């Protein structure tokens, strides 16, 4: 640690005081690191067993071209995902372009005109607003005659299942839950809380489909949402389950009938999941999944550390450094747009790619406010790699996530803090 702190000072001109505060934070986080390591072990066993039980072999790493008929690599990858998530079926495709796309296929495939969707965790993640059609966007759920209601979380950030039950009508077909807070200053949803909510809902309405937006949640706990009673989950491969190695893609996992309907939405009626060339996707997706428990563990440790470090520097953080994690996101309330920009400049200087770039706020497709992002990543936009982002709006919260290695997170934290303090050489 001493020698590394000296190097950081020499090479990046980080104040010694900051390195000392980080060292203190790290000592205090030791217990949480140990808990994380236990979860990593459990998830590593799960993933390894999934690969062995499905007879994973060299041949499965090869991809297909054209239609992709009979692509045994793709099919084995999907069986492995299904095993890991304890689901009947899974779609894991490079043709799923993002997490939003995976979720949109799940929603659009499983809702019909006249039916209704309820969000049980308040306003969903920004990019889903246009999928739902909050402003009646073309092709959205609303425009196709699907109604939408939402139930805000309680003041403590918990699911208000009583109010969800009040809102349910005979037209309610699907209730969705978002595990991660997204760009909201709220606690993420633990598997235990999710389980309780789903059990209560299903006790009265067993036929309602429970969908969980699992983005950023995979492998943070020892169990996943299907084990808590969810019917279908979706996520992105350039977040947790891709382990930093998947080059693109998304997944949907869950009940067989629901996955088939999502597949029809993804490709076309009559085609479903039978087509879709995997090109060179399989190796990265599989090796990435193998690495994911470890990589997510590094990110979770980094999140505990970031929370304690920035708390010691005087900023409100969410979750608190000692809190149980169920996603990899760390919110830091920086309190001004200037500090958001400085944080991102500093973090960018710690990235392996584009370290000389200067992040600027920008309006991105699917988002409503200007967003600032830092992340010089090997995979474009990957947020299992060390990255930070946040919409430029009061109270100016930045959301930090990822880190393929804890060592890298430490460098990122110091450079971000240094830049806020007045600049790096
Ligand atoms: C990232 C994310 C999504 C989907 O985002 P993409 O950028 O489209 O992959 C959806 N919901 C949550 C909670 C997310 O964090």
Coordinates of C-alpha atoms and ligand atoms in Angstrom, one line a residue:
X1 CA 0.0 0.0 0.0
X2 CA 2.7 2.5 1.0
X3 CA 4.7 1.9 -2.2
X4 CA 1.6 2.1 -4.3
X5 CA 0.5 5.4 -2.6
X6 CA 3.9 6.8 -3.4
X7 CA 3.6 5.8 -7.0
X8 CA 0.1 7.4 -7.3
X9 CA 1.5 10.6 -5.9
X10 CA 4.5 10.6 -8.2
X11 CA 2.7 9.6 -11.4
X12 CA -0.7 11.3 -10.8
X13 CA 0.1 13.9 -8.2
X14 CA -2.6 12.7 -5.8
X15 CA -2.4 14.3 -2.3
X16 CA -0.9 12.0 0.3
X17 CA -3.8 12.9 2.5
X18 CA -6.2 11.3 0.0
X19 CA -4.2 8.2 -0.2
X20 CA -4.3 8.0 3.6
X21 CA -8.0 8.4 3.7
X22 CA -8.4 5.7 1.1
X23 CA -6.2 3.4 3.1
X24 CA -8.3 4.0 6.2
X25 CA -11.5 3.3 4.2
X26 CA -10.0 0.1 2.9
X27 CA -9.1 -1.2 6.3
X28 CA -12.6 -0.4 7.5
X29 CA -14.2 -2.3 4.6
X30 CA -12.3 -5.5 5.3
X31 CA -15.3 -7.2 6.8
X32 CA -17.5 -6.4 3.8
X33 CA -14.8 -7.6 1.4
X34 CA -15.0 -11.0 3.2
X35 CA -18.8 -11.2 2.9
X36 CA -18.4 -10.4 -0.8
X37 CA -15.8 -13.1 -1.2
X38 CA -18.3 -15.6 0.2
X39 CA -20.9 -14.6 -2.4
X40 CA -18.3 -14.8 -5.2
X41 CA -17.5 -18.4 -4.1
X42 CA -21.2 -19.4 -4.2
X43 CA -21.8 -17.8 -7.6
X44 CA -18.6 -19.3 -9.1
X45 CA -19.7 -22.8 -8.1
X46 CA -23.1 -22.1 -9.6
X47 CA -21.6 -20.9 -13.0
X48 CA -19.0 -23.7 -13.1
X49 CA -21.6 -26.3 -12.5
X50 CA -23.9 -24.9 -15.1
X51 CA -21.1 -25.2 -17.7
X52 CA -20.2 -28.7 -16.7
X53 CA -23.8 -30.0 -16.5
X54 CA -24.4 -28.7 -20.0
X55 CA -21.4 -30.4 -21.4
X56 CA -19.6 -27.2 -22.4
X57 CA -16.9 -28.0 -24.9
X58 CA -14.5 -26.3 -27.4
X59 CA -17.0 -26.7 -30.2
X60 CA -19.5 -24.5 -28.4
X61 CA -17.1 -21.5 -28.6
X62 CA -17.5 -21.5 -32.4
X63 CA -20.2 -19.3 -33.9
X64 CA -22.6 -19.6 -36.7
X65 CA -23.3 -17.4 -39.7
X66 CA -26.3 -16.6 -41.8
X67 CA -29.6 -17.8 -40.2
X68 CA -27.7 -19.5 -37.4
X69 CA -29.8 -22.7 -37.7
X70 CA -28.6 -25.4 -35.4
X71 CA -26.2 -23.2 -33.5
X72 CA -25.2 -25.5 -30.7
X73 CA -22.9 -22.9 -29.1
X74 CA -25.7 -20.4 -28.9
X75 CA -28.1 -23.1 -27.6
X76 CA -25.7 -24.3 -25.0
X77 CA -25.0 -20.7 -23.8
X78 CA -28.7 -20.3 -23.3
X79 CA -29.0 -23.5 -21.4
X80 CA -26.2 -22.4 -19.2
X81 CA -27.9 -19.1 -18.5
X82 CA -31.1 -20.9 -17.7
X83 CA -29.3 -23.2 -15.3
X84 CA -27.6 -20.3 -13.5
X85 CA -30.8 -18.3 -13.2
X86 CA -32.8 -21.4 -12.3
X87 CA -35.2 -20.6 -15.1
X88 CA -36.9 -22.9 -17.7
X89 CA -35.5 -21.1 -20.6
X90 CA -33.3 -18.2 -21.7
X91 CA -32.5 -16.1 -24.7
X92 CA -28.9 -14.8 -24.8
X93 CA -28.2 -13.0 -28.0
X94 CA -25.9 -10.6 -29.6
X95 CA -29.0 -9.4 -31.5
X96 CA -30.4 -8.0 -28.2
X97 CA -28.6 -4.7 -28.5
X98 CA -28.9 -3.5 -24.9
X99 CA -30.7 -4.0 -21.6
X100 CA -33.5 -1.8 -22.7
X101 CA -34.0 -3.9 -25.8
X102 CA -34.1 -7.1 -23.7
X103 CA -36.7 -5.5 -21.4
X104 CA -38.7 -4.1 -24.4
X105 CA -38.9 -7.6 -26.0
X106 CA -40.1 -9.1 -22.7
X107 CA -42.8 -6.4 -22.2
X108 CA -43.9 -6.1 -25.8
X109 CA -44.0 -9.8 -26.3
X110 CA -46.0 -10.5 -23.2
X111 CA -48.6 -7.8 -23.2
X112 CA -51.6 -7.4 -25.5
X113 CA -54.1 -4.7 -26.3
X114 CA -56.4 -4.0 -23.4
X115 CA -54.0 -5.4 -20.8
X116 CA -52.3 -3.4 -18.2
X117 CA -48.8 -3.1 -16.8
X118 CA -48.0 -1.9 -13.2
X119 CA -44.6 -0.8 -12.1
X120 CA -44.2 -1.7 -8.4
X121 CA -41.0 0.2 -7.9
X122 CA -42.0 3.7 -9.0
X123 CA -40.9 5.4 -12.2
X124 CA -38.8 2.9 -14.1
X125 CA -35.3 3.5 -15.5
X126 CA -35.1 6.4 -17.9
X127 CA -34.7 4.5 -21.1
X128 CA -37.9 2.6 -20.4
X129 CA -40.1 5.7 -20.4
X130 CA -40.3 5.6 -24.2
X131 CA -40.9 1.9 -24.2
X132 CA -43.9 2.3 -21.9
X133 CA -44.9 5.4 -23.9
X134 CA -45.2 8.0 -21.1
X135 CA -45.5 10.5 -23.9
X136 CA -47.4 8.1 -26.2
X137 CA -44.3 7.4 -28.4
X138 CA -44.8 5.5 -31.6
X139 CA -44.5 1.7 -31.1
X140 CA -44.7 2.0 -27.3
X141 CA -46.8 -0.1 -25.0
X142 CA -49.3 2.7 -24.5
X143 CA -49.7 3.3 -28.3
X144 CA -50.5 -0.3 -28.7
X145 CA -53.3 -0.1 -26.2
X146 CA -51.6 -1.3 -23.1
X147 CA -52.2 0.8 -20.0
X148 CA -49.6 1.7 -17.5
X149 CA -49.8 2.5 -13.8
X150 CA -47.0 2.9 -11.3
X151 CA -46.8 2.7 -7.5
X152 CA -44.1 4.8 -5.9
X153 CA -41.9 3.3 -3.3
X154 CA -42.5 4.2 0.3
X155 CA -40.7 7.1 1.9
X156 CA -38.1 4.5 3.1
X157 CA -37.7 3.3 -0.5
X158 CA -39.5 0.0 0.0
X159 CA -42.1 -1.7 -2.2
X160 CA -45.6 -0.7 -1.2
X161 CA -47.3 -4.0 -2.0
X162 CA -50.6 -3.0 -0.4
X163 CA -50.9 -0.1 -2.9
X164 CA -49.9 -2.4 -5.7
X165 CA -52.7 -4.7 -4.7
X166 CA -55.2 -1.8 -4.7
X167 CA -54.3 -0.9 -8.2
X168 CA -54.6 -4.4 -9.7
X169 CA -57.6 -4.8 -11.9
X170 CA -58.8 -7.8 -13.9
X171 CA -56.8 -6.3 -16.8
X172 CA -53.5 -6.3 -15.0
X173 CA -51.3 -8.8 -16.8
X174 CA -47.8 -7.9 -15.7
X175 CA -46.2 -6.3 -12.7
X176 CA -42.6 -5.2 -13.0
X177 CA -39.9 -4.6 -10.4
X178 CA -36.6 -2.9 -10.9
X179 CA -33.9 -4.3 -8.8
X180 CA -31.3 -1.5 -9.1
X181 CA -32.0 2.1 -8.3
X182 CA -30.9 3.3 -11.7
X183 CA -30.5 7.1 -11.6
X184 CA -32.7 7.4 -8.6
X185 CA -31.5 8.0 -5.0
X186 CA -33.2 4.9 -3.6
X187 CA -32.0 1.7 -2.1
X188 CA -31.8 -1.2 -4.5
X189 CA -34.2 -4.1 -4.1
X190 CA -32.9 -7.1 -2.2
X191 CA -33.8 -10.6 -3.2
X192 CA -35.5 -11.1 0.2
X193 CA -37.7 -8.0 -0.3
X194 CA -38.5 -9.0 -3.8
X195 CA -39.5 -12.5 -2.6
X196 CA -41.8 -11.1 0.0
X197 CA -43.5 -8.8 -2.4
X198 CA -44.0 -11.4 -5.1
X199 CA -45.3 -14.0 -2.6
X200 CA -47.9 -11.5 -1.4
X201 CA -49.0 -10.6 -4.9
X202 CA -49.1 -14.1 -6.2
X203 CA -51.0 -15.4 -3.2
X204 CA -54.0 -13.3 -4.4
X205 CA -53.2 -13.0 -8.1
X206 CA -51.3 -16.1 -9.1
X207 CA -51.7 -15.4 -12.9
X208 CA -50.0 -12.0 -12.9
X209 CA -46.6 -12.2 -14.6
X210 CA -43.8 -10.8 -12.3
X211 CA -41.0 -9.3 -14.4
X212 CA -37.7 -8.1 -12.8
X213 CA -35.4 -5.7 -14.4
X214 CA -32.2 -7.4 -13.2
X215 CA -29.8 -4.9 -14.6
X216 CA -26.7 -4.5 -12.3
X217 CA -28.1 -7.1 -10.0
X218 CA -26.6 -10.4 -11.3
X219 CA -24.3 -12.2 -9.0
X220 CA -24.4 -9.5 -6.3
X221 CA -26.4 -11.9 -4.1
X222 CA -26.3 -15.7 -3.8
X223 CA -29.8 -15.9 -5.3
X224 CA -31.4 -14.4 -8.3
X225 CA -35.0 -13.1 -8.9
X226 CA -36.5 -16.3 -10.4
X227 CA -35.6 -18.1 -7.1
X228 CA -37.6 -15.4 -5.4
X229 CA -40.7 -16.2 -7.5
X230 CA -40.2 -13.9 -10.5
X231 CA -41.5 -15.3 -13.8
X232 CA -39.1 -13.4 -16.2
X233 CA -36.0 -11.3 -15.8
X234 CA -33.9 -9.3 -18.3
X235 CA -30.5 -7.7 -18.4
X236 CA -27.5 -6.5 -20.4
X237 CA -24.4 -8.4 -21.2
X238 CA -22.2 -5.3 -21.0
X239 CA -23.1 -5.1 -17.4
X240 CA -22.7 -7.8 -14.7
X241 CA -23.3 -11.2 -16.5
X242 CA -20.9 -10.4 -19.4
X243 CA -18.1 -10.3 -16.9
X244 CA -16.3 -7.6 -18.9
X245 CA -15.6 -10.0 -21.8
X246 CA -18.9 -10.1 -23.7
X247 CA -18.7 -7.6 -26.5
X248 CA -22.4 -6.8 -26.7
X249 CA -25.8 -8.5 -26.1
X250 CA -28.6 -8.9 -23.7
X251 CA -30.6 -11.7 -22.0
X252 CA -34.1 -12.7 -21.0
X253 CA -34.6 -15.7 -18.7
X254 CA -37.7 -17.2 -17.2
X255 CA -40.8 -19.3 -17.9
X256 CA -40.7 -21.1 -21.3
X257 CA -43.9 -19.6 -22.7
X258 CA -42.9 -16.1 -21.7
X259 CA -39.4 -16.4 -23.3
X260 CA -40.9 -17.8 -26.5
X261 CA -43.1 -14.7 -26.7
X262 CA -40.2 -12.4 -26.1
X263 CA -38.3 -14.2 -28.8
X264 CA -41.1 -13.6 -31.3
X265 CA -40.9 -9.9 -30.5
X266 CA -37.1 -10.0 -30.9
X267 CA -37.2 -11.6 -34.3
X268 CA -40.5 -12.2 -36.0
X269 CA -43.7 -14.3 -35.6
X270 CA -43.0 -17.8 -36.8
X271 CA -39.3 -17.4 -36.3
X272 CA -38.7 -16.8 -32.6
X273 CA -35.5 -18.1 -31.1
X274 CA -34.7 -20.6 -33.9
X275 CA -32.6 -18.1 -35.8
X276 CA -29.9 -15.7 -35.0
X277 CA -26.2 -16.2 -36.0
X278 CA -23.8 -16.0 -33.1
X279 CA -20.8 -15.0 -35.2
X280 CA -17.9 -14.6 -32.7
X281 CA -20.1 -13.9 -29.7
X282 CA -20.2 -17.3 -27.9
X283 CA -16.6 -17.3 -26.6
X284 CA -16.8 -13.9 -25.0
X285 CA -20.3 -14.5 -23.6
X286 CA -19.3 -17.8 -22.1
X287 CA -15.9 -16.8 -20.7
X288 CA -17.4 -13.6 -19.5
X289 CA -20.1 -15.5 -17.6
X290 CA -17.4 -17.6 -16.1
X291 CA -15.6 -14.5 -14.9
X292 CA -18.7 -12.6 -13.9
X293 CA -19.0 -13.8 -10.3
X294 CA -15.4 -12.6 -9.7
X295 CA -15.7 -9.4 -11.6
X296 CA -19.0 -8.5 -9.9
X297 CA -17.2 -9.2 -6.6
X298 CA -14.5 -6.7 -7.5
X299 CA -17.1 -4.1 -8.4
X300 CA -19.1 -4.7 -5.1
X301 CA -15.9 -4.3 -3.0
X302 CA -15.1 -1.2 -5.0
X303 CA -18.6 0.1 -4.2
X304 CA -18.2 -0.4 -0.5
X305 CA -14.9 1.3 -0.6
X306 CA -16.2 4.2 -2.7
X307 CA -19.0 4.7 -0.2
X308 CA -16.7 4.8 2.8
X309 CA -14.1 7.0 1.0
X310 CA -16.5 9.6 -0.2
X311 CA -18.3 9.6 3.2
X312 CA -15.0 10.3 4.9
X313 CA -14.6 13.2 2.4
X314 CA -17.9 14.6 3.6
X315 CA -20.4 13.6 0.9
X316 CA -23.7 11.8 1.4
X317 CA -23.6 8.3 -0.2
X318 CA -26.2 5.7 -1.0
X319 CA -26.1 2.9 -0.1
X320 CA -24.0 3.4 3.0
X321 CA -20.7 1.6 3.1
X322 CA -21.9 -1.0 5.6
X323 CA -25.2 -1.7 3.9
X324 CA -26.0 -5.0 2.2
X325 CA -25.6 -4.8 -1.6
X326 CA -27.9 -6.1 -4.2
X327 CA -26.5 -4.1 -7.1
X328 CA -23.1 -2.7 -8.1
X329 CA -24.2 1.0 -8.1
X330 CA -22.8 3.5 -5.7
X331 CA -24.5 6.9 -5.5
X332 CA -22.5 9.9 -4.3
X333 CA -24.3 13.2 -3.7
X334 CA -21.8 15.7 -5.1
X335 CA -24.2 18.7 -4.8
X336 CA -23.1 20.7 -7.8
X337 CA -22.7 20.3 -11.6
X338 CA -19.1 21.4 -11.3
X339 CA -18.3 18.6 -8.9
X340 CA -20.1 16.1 -11.2
X341 CA -17.9 17.3 -14.1
X342 CA -14.7 17.2 -11.9
X343 CA -15.5 13.7 -10.6
X344 CA -15.9 12.5 -14.2
X345 CA -12.8 14.2 -15.4
X346 CA -10.8 12.6 -12.6
X347 CA -12.3 9.1 -13.2
X348 CA -11.6 9.5 -16.9
X349 CA -8.0 10.2 -16.2
X350 CA -7.9 6.8 -14.5
X351 CA -9.2 4.9 -17.5
X352 CA -7.1 2.6 -19.7
X353 CA -8.6 4.0 -22.8
X354 CA -9.3 7.7 -23.7
X355 CA -7.6 8.9 -20.5
X356 CA -7.1 12.2 -22.2
X357 CA -10.7 12.7 -23.1
X358 CA -12.7 15.3 -21.1
X359 CA -16.2 14.2 -20.4
X360 CA -19.0 16.7 -21.3
X361 CA -22.7 16.4 -20.5
X362 CA -24.8 15.3 -23.5
X363 CA -28.3 14.4 -24.4
X364 CA -28.4 10.6 -25.2
X365 CA -31.0 8.6 -27.1
X366 CA -33.6 7.4 -24.6
X367 CA -32.8 9.9 -21.9
X368 CA -34.6 13.1 -20.9
X369 CA -31.9 15.1 -19.2
X370 CA -28.3 15.8 -20.2
X371 CA -26.1 13.0 -18.9
X372 CA -22.5 13.1 -18.0
X373 CA -20.4 9.9 -18.2
X374 CA -16.9 8.9 -17.6
X375 CA -15.5 5.6 -18.7
X376 CA -12.7 4.7 -21.1
X377 CA -13.7 1.1 -21.5
X378 CA -12.6 -1.8 -23.7
X379 CA -16.3 -2.4 -24.6
X380 CA -18.1 0.8 -25.6
X381 CA -20.4 2.0 -22.9
X382 CA -19.7 -1.0 -20.7
X383 CA -20.6 -0.3 -17.1
X384 CA -19.2 -3.5 -15.5
X385 CA -15.9 -1.7 -16.4
X386 CA -15.2 1.3 -14.1
X387 CA -17.5 4.1 -15.1
X388 CA -19.7 6.8 -13.7
X389 CA -22.7 8.7 -14.9
X390 CA -25.6 10.8 -13.9
X391 CA -28.2 13.1 -15.3
X392 CA -27.3 16.8 -14.7
X393 CA -30.1 17.7 -12.4
X394 CA -30.4 18.7 -8.7
X395 CA -29.3 17.4 -6.3
X396 CA -26.4 16.4 -8.6
X397 CA -25.8 12.8 -7.8
X398 CA -23.2 10.8 -9.6
X399 CA -23.5 7.0 -9.9
X400 CA -20.3 5.0 -9.9
X401 CA -20.2 1.4 -11.0
X402 CA -18.0 -1.4 -12.1
X403 CA -14.3 -2.0 -12.1
X404 CA -12.8 -5.1 -13.5
X405 CA -10.3 -5.0 -10.7
X406 CA -10.5 -3.5 -7.2
X407 CA -7.0 -2.0 -7.8
X408 CA -8.4 0.0 -10.7
X409 CA -11.3 1.2 -8.6
X410 CA -8.9 2.5 -6.0
X411 CA -7.0 4.5 -8.6
X412 CA -10.2 5.9 -10.0
X413 CA -11.5 7.0 -6.6
X414 CA -8.3 8.8 -5.8
X415 CA -8.2 10.6 -9.2
X416 CA -11.9 11.6 -9.0
X417 CA -11.4 13.0 -5.5
X418 CA -8.3 14.8 -6.5
X419 CA -9.9 16.4 -9.4
X420 CA -12.7 17.7 -7.2
X421 CA -10.1 19.1 -4.8
X422 CA -8.6 21.2 -7.6
X423 CA -7.0 19.2 -10.3
X424 CA -4.5 16.6 -11.2
X425 CA -1.3 17.5 -12.9
Ligands
LIG1 C1 -28.8 -0.2 -17.6 C2 -30.2 -0.4 -17.2 C3 -31.2 -0.6 -18.1 C4 -30.9 -0.8 -19.6 O1 -30.0 0.0 -20.0 P1 -29.2 -0.2 -21.4 O2 -28.3 0.9 -21.4 O3 -30.2 -0.2 -22.5 O4 -28.5 -1.5 -21.4 C5 -32.5 -0.8 -17.6 N1 -32.7 -0.8 -16.3 C6 -31.8 -0.5 -15.4 C7 -32.1 -0.5 -13.9 C8 -30.5 -0.3 -15.8 O5 -29.5 -0.1 -14.9

